[in-house]
Amino acid sequence: MARDGQEARRPHGELVADVLAVLWAAGEPLTAQQVKGALHQDLARTTVATILTRLHEKGTVARTRPGRSFAYAPVADAAGLAAGRMRRELEKEPHRDLVLKRFVSSLSADDGDALRRLLLEAEGESPAAVTGEGAAGAAGGGA
């Protein structure tokens, strides 16, 4: 939807997501000018530089100064950033156990199984215990 000859504003966070996608795909630090070029959008370099500066202030990207301009690289992949957002939201809540209970109860069966498996792996146990194989299956065999 255009207004007064200008393009309508993009949804909140879309340009940030595009900038991060460019950085993840690059595999090396990029300057604001390089990110702008990779976006293939009609943007000012200062707009991209502002986004990169804000991402740096939030700790989402690291920056170095190999020459006259800063170069930026993501500090985590997309999954790592999502996990960080989830952790920060959880840390804001005084009743974390209730939040976790509600979250777990809203998971699909497949996601619940995946979460159980990941928790067991994090504790150093065999994921076979989740599926009923291994020690759990052997323990129930004679009774």
Tab-separated table of C-alpha atoms in Angstrom:
chain	number	residue	atom	x	y	z
A	1	MET	CA	0.000	0.000	0.000
A	2	ALA	CA	1.604	3.275	-1.130
A	3	ARG	CA	0.969	6.631	0.440
A	4	ASP	CA	2.085	9.986	-1.026
A	5	GLY	CA	4.295	8.159	-3.507
A	6	GLN	CA	6.185	6.333	-0.785
A	7	GLU	CA	6.232	2.611	-0.217
A	8	ALA	CA	4.329	1.432	2.865
A	9	ARG	CA	6.395	0.540	5.903
A	10	ARG	CA	7.497	-3.081	6.099
A	11	PRO	CA	6.344	-5.230	9.022
A	12	HIS	CA	8.268	-4.801	12.263
A	13	GLY	CA	11.490	-6.797	12.247
A	14	GLU	CA	11.407	-7.801	8.574
A	15	LEU	CA	14.424	-5.690	7.569
A	16	VAL	CA	16.347	-6.855	10.651
A	17	ALA	CA	15.610	-10.465	9.683
A	18	ASP	CA	16.782	-9.750	6.131
A	19	VAL	CA	20.026	-8.195	7.411
A	20	LEU	CA	20.697	-11.188	9.664
A	21	ALA	CA	19.972	-13.587	6.785
A	22	VAL	CA	22.596	-11.805	4.681
A	23	LEU	CA	25.155	-12.037	7.496
A	24	TRP	CA	24.464	-15.748	8.100
A	25	ALA	CA	24.753	-16.515	4.386
A	26	ALA	CA	28.016	-14.567	4.030
A	27	GLY	CA	30.036	-16.637	6.460
A	28	GLU	CA	32.371	-13.689	7.020
A	29	PRO	CA	32.041	-10.179	8.480
A	30	LEU	CA	30.427	-7.628	6.159
A	31	THR	CA	30.330	-3.832	6.147
A	32	ALA	CA	27.053	-1.915	6.025
A	33	GLN	CA	27.724	-1.190	2.341
A	34	GLN	CA	28.213	-4.898	1.582
A	35	VAL	CA	25.018	-5.809	3.452
A	36	LYS	CA	23.139	-3.077	1.586
A	37	GLY	CA	24.349	-4.478	-1.731
A	38	ALA	CA	23.378	-8.033	-0.809
A	39	LEU	CA	19.858	-6.961	0.190
A	40	HIS	CA	19.007	-5.794	-3.352
A	41	GLN	CA	16.597	-3.234	-1.921
A	42	ASP	CA	16.441	0.513	-2.352
A	43	LEU	CA	17.836	1.421	1.068
A	44	ALA	CA	20.207	4.074	2.311
A	45	ARG	CA	23.529	2.803	3.635
A	46	THR	CA	22.803	4.735	6.831
A	47	THR	CA	19.592	2.735	7.329
A	48	VAL	CA	21.545	-0.519	7.157
A	49	ALA	CA	24.310	0.937	9.354
A	50	THR	CA	21.721	1.923	11.979
A	51	ILE	CA	20.260	-1.586	12.015
A	52	LEU	CA	23.735	-3.121	12.348
A	53	THR	CA	24.638	-0.710	15.166
A	54	ARG	CA	21.461	-1.600	17.068
A	55	LEU	CA	22.109	-5.315	16.561
A	56	HIS	CA	25.633	-4.778	17.917
A	57	GLU	CA	24.296	-2.914	20.965
A	58	LYS	CA	21.936	-5.838	21.662
A	59	GLY	CA	24.791	-8.332	21.364
A	60	THR	CA	23.308	-10.014	18.282
A	61	VAL	CA	26.284	-9.197	16.052
A	62	ALA	CA	29.961	-8.597	16.742
A	63	ARG	CA	31.893	-5.918	14.930
A	64	THR	CA	35.480	-5.403	13.949
A	65	ARG	CA	37.218	-2.559	12.190
A	66	PRO	CA	39.446	-4.104	9.524
A	67	GLY	CA	39.647	-0.819	7.606
A	68	ARG	CA	37.770	2.456	7.646
A	69	SER	CA	34.362	0.837	8.190
A	70	PHE	CA	33.047	-1.579	10.758
A	71	ALA	CA	32.406	-5.134	9.603
A	72	TYR	CA	29.679	-7.154	11.298
A	73	ALA	CA	29.198	-10.882	11.909
A	74	PRO	CA	26.399	-12.700	13.771
A	75	VAL	CA	27.311	-14.108	17.185
A	76	ALA	CA	24.848	-17.023	16.841
A	77	ASP	CA	22.832	-18.817	14.200
A	78	ALA	CA	19.052	-18.412	13.897
A	79	ALA	CA	18.349	-21.229	16.352
A	80	GLY	CA	20.756	-19.730	18.876
A	81	LEU	CA	19.075	-16.338	18.652
A	82	ALA	CA	15.619	-17.879	19.103
A	83	ALA	CA	16.856	-19.849	22.122
A	84	GLY	CA	18.289	-16.670	23.605
A	85	ARG	CA	14.981	-14.848	23.181
A	86	MET	CA	13.147	-17.746	24.850
A	87	ARG	CA	15.608	-17.751	27.766
A	88	ARG	CA	15.317	-13.970	28.254
A	89	GLU	CA	11.515	-14.176	28.302
A	90	LEU	CA	11.636	-16.983	30.842
A	91	GLU	CA	14.045	-15.016	33.042
A	92	LYS	CA	11.529	-12.160	33.244
A	93	GLU	CA	8.899	-14.372	34.870
A	94	PRO	CA	8.697	-14.839	38.644
A	95	HIS	CA	6.829	-18.168	38.260
A	96	ARG	CA	9.172	-19.925	35.852
A	97	ASP	CA	7.845	-23.394	36.697
A	98	LEU	CA	4.317	-22.359	35.724
A	99	VAL	CA	5.546	-20.815	32.473
A	100	LEU	CA	7.486	-23.977	31.635
A	101	LYS	CA	4.478	-26.164	32.522
A	102	ARG	CA	2.218	-24.148	30.207
A	103	PHE	CA	4.825	-24.216	27.463
A	104	VAL	CA	5.338	-27.973	27.696
A	105	SER	CA	1.585	-28.651	27.771
A	106	SER	CA	1.187	-26.698	24.534
A	107	LEU	CA	3.766	-28.749	22.605
A	108	SER	CA	2.812	-31.242	19.931
A	109	ALA	CA	3.583	-34.902	20.646
A	110	ASP	CA	6.579	-34.764	18.293
A	111	ASP	CA	7.957	-31.622	19.937
A	112	GLY	CA	7.408	-33.147	23.379
A	113	ASP	CA	9.355	-36.248	22.345
A	114	ALA	CA	12.141	-34.095	20.937
A	115	LEU	CA	12.296	-32.053	24.152
A	116	ARG	CA	12.476	-35.212	26.302
A	117	ARG	CA	15.267	-36.588	24.109
A	118	LEU	CA	17.218	-33.328	24.270
A	119	LEU	CA	16.855	-33.092	28.054
A	120	LEU	CA	18.157	-36.646	28.438
A	121	GLU	CA	21.076	-35.897	26.112
A	122	ALA	CA	21.880	-32.773	28.124
A	123	GLU	CA	21.945	-34.890	31.301
A	124	GLY	CA	24.206	-37.426	29.607
A	125	GLU	CA	21.610	-40.204	29.463
A	126	SER	CA	20.829	-42.335	26.441
A	127	PRO	CA	17.930	-41.109	24.286
A	128	ALA	CA	16.864	-44.775	24.038
A	129	ALA	CA	15.322	-44.377	27.507
A	130	VAL	CA	12.691	-42.073	25.982
A	131	THR	CA	11.594	-44.672	23.447
A	132	GLY	CA	11.409	-47.457	26.028
A	133	GLU	CA	14.433	-49.277	24.628
A	134	GLY	CA	17.575	-50.199	26.490
A	135	ALA	CA	17.612	-50.245	30.299
A	136	ALA	CA	13.957	-49.211	30.718
A	137	GLY	CA	12.810	-52.023	28.435
A	138	ALA	CA	15.063	-54.565	30.123
A	139	ALA	CA	13.912	-53.578	33.628
A	140	GLY	CA	10.275	-54.172	32.787
A	141	GLY	CA	10.896	-57.465	31.005
A	142	GLY	CA	10.496	-59.956	33.903
A	143	ALA	CA	7.732	-58.412	35.968
